[in-house]
C-alpha cells in the first residue's frame, strides 16, 4: 500500500497458486463493504483502494478470506523443484539454455533444482545476502552461489556450514564482459 494523498491507500497484490486474489477482494467487499473503495484484477494480481483508517481491519478481513480459499491438502511449506542435476549439468551452457527457454511466469515457472552441496565458504554481503562457495555432492566441482535476503529477517541466524541441501536456479553473472555461472539459491535446507 502507498498513500494516495487524500486519506486513502492504493495497494497492489500478487497471489500464489490456489488463491484467486480478485475473488478474495470480492469476498471482503461483500462481507465488509465499508473496507474497500474499489478493486479489480484477476486470479494472480489485483489492485485496490481503501481508507487509511481501515487498514488494520482490512488486514484481518484479508487473513480470514485467504483462510477460506486455502486448500488444507497443500502443505504451506512445500518446495517443488525440477529435481537434481548431475554436477556436469550445472554449467553455463545449461544456464544459457534456461535463459533462452523463457519467458517464465505464473503456471510456467523458471526451472528450479535441488541437490546436496558442501559449503566451503559463506559470508554475508550487503548486510543480508548470503554469498557462498560450494562443492557439488560428488566433490567434483565448485560453484559460486548467492542467496538474496538470507539475513535481515533473523540477524542471529548461523551461516551454513558443511553439507546442506540447496534449492537453486541457474544464473549467469556478467561482470566486466565475463560471463560466469552462479547458483541463485532460494532455500538452504539442513
Short mmCIF file of C-alpha atoms in Angstrom, two decimals:
data_model
loop_
_atom_site.label_atom_id
_atom_site.label_comp_id
_atom_site.label_asym_id
_atom_site.label_seq_id
_atom_site.Cartn_x
_atom_site.Cartn_y
_atom_site.Cartn_z
CA UNK A 1 0.00 0.00 0.00
CA UNK A 2 1.04 3.60 -0.64
CA UNK A 3 -0.67 6.82 0.45
CA UNK A 4 -2.76 8.36 -2.33
CA UNK A 5 -2.68 11.79 -0.65
CA UNK A 6 -6.39 12.08 0.03
CA UNK A 7 -6.68 9.89 3.13
CA UNK A 8 -6.75 6.72 1.07
CA UNK A 9 -4.23 4.00 0.33
CA UNK A 10 -3.69 2.32 -3.01
CA UNK A 11 -2.46 -1.24 -2.96
CA UNK A 12 -1.26 -3.90 -5.32
CA UNK A 13 -1.48 -7.63 -4.67
CA UNK A 14 0.13 -10.72 -6.19
CA UNK A 15 -1.12 -14.18 -5.44
CA UNK A 16 0.00 -17.78 -5.23
CA UNK A 17 -1.36 -20.97 -6.72
CA UNK A 18 -4.75 -21.85 -5.32
CA UNK A 19 -5.68 -18.33 -4.14
CA UNK A 20 -7.72 -16.23 -6.61
CA UNK A 21 -6.75 -12.78 -5.34
CA UNK A 22 -9.51 -10.86 -7.12
CA UNK A 23 -12.12 -13.19 -5.67
CA UNK A 24 -10.54 -12.77 -2.22
CA UNK A 25 -11.05 -9.00 -2.53
CA UNK A 26 -14.60 -9.57 -3.80
CA UNK A 27 -15.32 -11.72 -0.73
CA UNK A 28 -14.06 -8.95 1.57
CA UNK A 29 -16.09 -6.33 -0.29
CA UNK A 30 -19.21 -8.48 0.05
CA UNK A 31 -18.78 -9.22 3.77
CA UNK A 32 -17.34 -5.81 4.74
CA UNK A 33 -18.34 -3.27 2.05
CA UNK A 34 -17.05 -0.31 4.09
CA UNK A 35 -13.44 -1.54 3.86
CA UNK A 36 -12.68 -1.29 0.13
CA UNK A 37 -13.49 1.71 -2.06
CA UNK A 38 -12.74 -0.08 -5.31
CA UNK A 39 -10.76 -3.05 -6.61
CA UNK A 40 -10.08 -5.02 -9.75
CA UNK A 41 -7.81 -7.64 -11.17
CA UNK A 42 -7.66 -11.33 -11.91
CA UNK A 43 -6.59 -14.60 -10.29
CA UNK A 44 -2.94 -13.73 -9.79
CA UNK A 45 -2.86 -9.92 -9.47
CA UNK A 46 -5.17 -7.18 -8.26
CA UNK A 47 -5.27 -3.59 -7.16
CA UNK A 48 -7.42 -1.82 -4.59
CA UNK A 49 -8.10 1.45 -2.81
CA UNK A 50 -9.16 1.81 0.82
CA UNK A 51 -9.25 4.48 3.52
CA UNK A 52 -6.14 4.63 5.70
CA UNK A 53 -8.24 4.23 8.84
CA UNK A 54 -9.43 0.80 7.66
CA UNK A 55 -6.00 -0.72 7.01
CA UNK A 56 -5.90 -2.83 10.19
CA UNK A 57 -9.49 -4.02 9.76
CA UNK A 58 -8.74 -4.86 6.12
CA UNK A 59 -5.66 -6.88 7.16
CA UNK A 60 -7.78 -9.02 9.49
CA UNK A 61 -10.52 -9.48 6.89
CA UNK A 62 -7.89 -10.37 4.30
CA UNK A 63 -6.39 -13.08 6.52
CA UNK A 64 -9.84 -14.55 7.14
CA UNK A 65 -10.76 -14.56 3.47
CA UNK A 66 -7.48 -16.14 2.37
CA UNK A 67 -8.01 -18.85 5.00
CA UNK A 68 -11.35 -19.65 3.32
CA UNK A 69 -9.57 -20.12 -0.02
CA UNK A 70 -6.53 -22.06 1.16
CA UNK A 71 -6.54 -25.75 0.30
CA UNK A 72 -5.57 -27.60 3.52
CA UNK A 73 -4.35 -30.58 1.49
CA UNK A 74 -1.49 -28.45 0.11
CA UNK A 75 1.26 -28.06 2.71
CA UNK A 76 2.20 -24.41 3.23
CA UNK A 77 5.92 -25.17 3.36
CA UNK A 78 6.16 -27.45 0.33
CA UNK A 79 9.07 -26.75 -2.01
CA UNK A 80 8.79 -28.07 -5.55
CA UNK A 81 11.80 -28.47 -7.83
CA UNK A 82 12.65 -29.97 -11.19
CA UNK A 83 14.93 -32.43 -9.41
CA UNK A 84 18.64 -32.86 -9.07
CA UNK A 85 21.23 -32.08 -11.73
CA UNK A 86 24.42 -34.07 -12.19
CA UNK A 87 27.44 -31.88 -11.46
CA UNK A 88 28.35 -31.79 -15.18
CA UNK A 89 24.87 -30.42 -15.96
CA UNK A 90 25.40 -27.49 -13.58
CA UNK A 91 27.05 -25.43 -16.28
CA UNK A 92 27.00 -22.11 -18.08
CA UNK A 93 25.57 -23.77 -21.20
CA UNK A 94 22.61 -25.09 -19.13
CA UNK A 95 22.02 -21.62 -17.67
CA UNK A 96 22.07 -20.12 -21.18
CA UNK A 97 19.54 -22.70 -22.39
CA UNK A 98 17.31 -21.86 -19.44
CA UNK A 99 17.54 -18.16 -20.18
CA UNK A 100 16.52 -18.79 -23.80
CA UNK A 101 13.65 -21.05 -22.72
CA UNK A 102 11.69 -18.21 -21.06
CA UNK A 103 9.83 -16.11 -20.50
CA UNK A 104 8.96 -17.62 -17.16
CA UNK A 105 5.90 -16.73 -15.13
CA UNK A 106 2.73 -17.98 -13.49
CA UNK A 107 1.99 -21.62 -14.43
CA UNK A 108 5.34 -21.67 -16.27
CA UNK A 109 7.97 -21.21 -13.54
CA UNK A 110 11.68 -20.88 -14.15
CA UNK A 111 13.43 -24.25 -13.71
CA UNK A 112 14.50 -24.78 -10.12
CA UNK A 113 16.76 -27.60 -8.94
CA UNK A 114 17.90 -29.14 -5.68
CA UNK A 115 20.90 -31.07 -4.53
CA UNK A 116 23.42 -31.70 -1.78
CA UNK A 117 26.41 -29.38 -1.59
CA UNK A 118 29.26 -28.83 0.83
CA UNK A 119 29.59 -25.21 1.92
CA UNK A 120 33.28 -24.30 1.73
CA UNK A 121 32.91 -20.61 2.50
CA UNK A 122 29.92 -18.48 3.49
CA UNK A 123 29.72 -14.80 4.28
CA UNK A 124 27.11 -12.06 4.44
CA UNK A 125 27.37 -9.33 1.81
CA UNK A 126 25.31 -6.14 1.67
CA UNK A 127 24.08 -6.77 5.25
CA UNK A 128 21.61 -9.50 4.27
CA UNK A 129 22.72 -11.57 1.26
CA UNK A 130 24.49 -14.89 1.72
CA UNK A 131 27.45 -15.41 -0.61
CA UNK A 132 28.77 -18.97 -0.71
CA UNK A 133 31.42 -21.11 -2.36
CA UNK A 134 30.03 -24.65 -2.56
CA UNK A 135 31.18 -28.03 -3.81
CA UNK A 136 28.87 -30.48 -5.57
CA UNK A 137 27.75 -33.54 -3.64
CA UNK A 138 30.11 -35.77 -5.64
CA UNK A 139 33.02 -33.42 -4.80
CA UNK A 140 33.80 -32.94 -8.49
CA UNK A 141 33.03 -29.23 -8.97
CA UNK A 142 32.90 -25.92 -7.13
CA UNK A 143 30.29 -23.23 -7.63
CA UNK A 144 29.66 -19.62 -6.76
CA UNK A 145 26.25 -19.25 -5.06
CA UNK A 146 24.20 -16.42 -3.61
CA UNK A 147 21.01 -16.35 -1.53
CA UNK A 148 19.45 -12.89 -1.67
CA UNK A 149 17.78 -11.59 1.51
CA UNK A 150 19.07 -14.51 3.58
CA UNK A 151 19.89 -12.30 6.57
CA UNK A 152 17.82 -9.42 7.84
CA UNK A 153 14.82 -11.39 8.98
CA UNK A 154 16.96 -13.05 11.64
CA UNK A 155 20.31 -11.42 12.38
CA UNK A 156 21.22 -14.25 14.74
CA UNK A 157 20.89 -16.97 12.09
CA UNK A 158 24.04 -19.07 11.82
CA UNK A 159 25.75 -19.23 8.46
CA UNK A 160 25.50 -22.61 6.76
CA UNK A 161 28.48 -24.88 7.14
CA UNK A 162 29.19 -28.41 5.93
CA UNK A 163 26.63 -30.45 4.00
CA UNK A 164 23.38 -28.69 3.02
CA UNK A 165 20.60 -29.19 0.51
CA UNK A 166 20.23 -26.18 -1.78
CA UNK A 167 17.18 -25.31 -3.84
CA UNK A 168 18.53 -23.12 -6.62
CA UNK A 169 18.19 -21.70 -10.10
CA UNK A 170 21.00 -21.41 -12.63
CA UNK A 171 22.02 -17.85 -13.40
CA UNK A 172 24.66 -16.04 -15.40
CA UNK A 173 26.70 -13.45 -13.55
CA UNK A 174 28.03 -10.92 -16.06
CA UNK A 175 30.82 -8.67 -14.82
CA UNK A 176 33.32 -6.66 -16.89
CA UNK A 177 32.40 -8.59 -20.02
CA UNK A 178 32.94 -12.00 -18.41
CA UNK A 179 30.09 -14.50 -18.02
CA UNK A 180 30.20 -16.92 -15.12
CA UNK A 181 27.77 -19.47 -13.78
CA UNK A 182 26.14 -18.61 -10.47
CA UNK A 183 23.63 -20.55 -8.40
CA UNK A 184 20.74 -18.35 -7.25
CA UNK A 185 19.73 -20.03 -4.01
CA UNK A 186 16.08 -19.91 -2.95
CA UNK A 187 16.36 -22.26 0.07
CA UNK A 188 19.18 -23.54 2.24
CA UNK A 189 17.98 -26.73 3.96
CA UNK A 190 19.87 -28.57 6.67
#
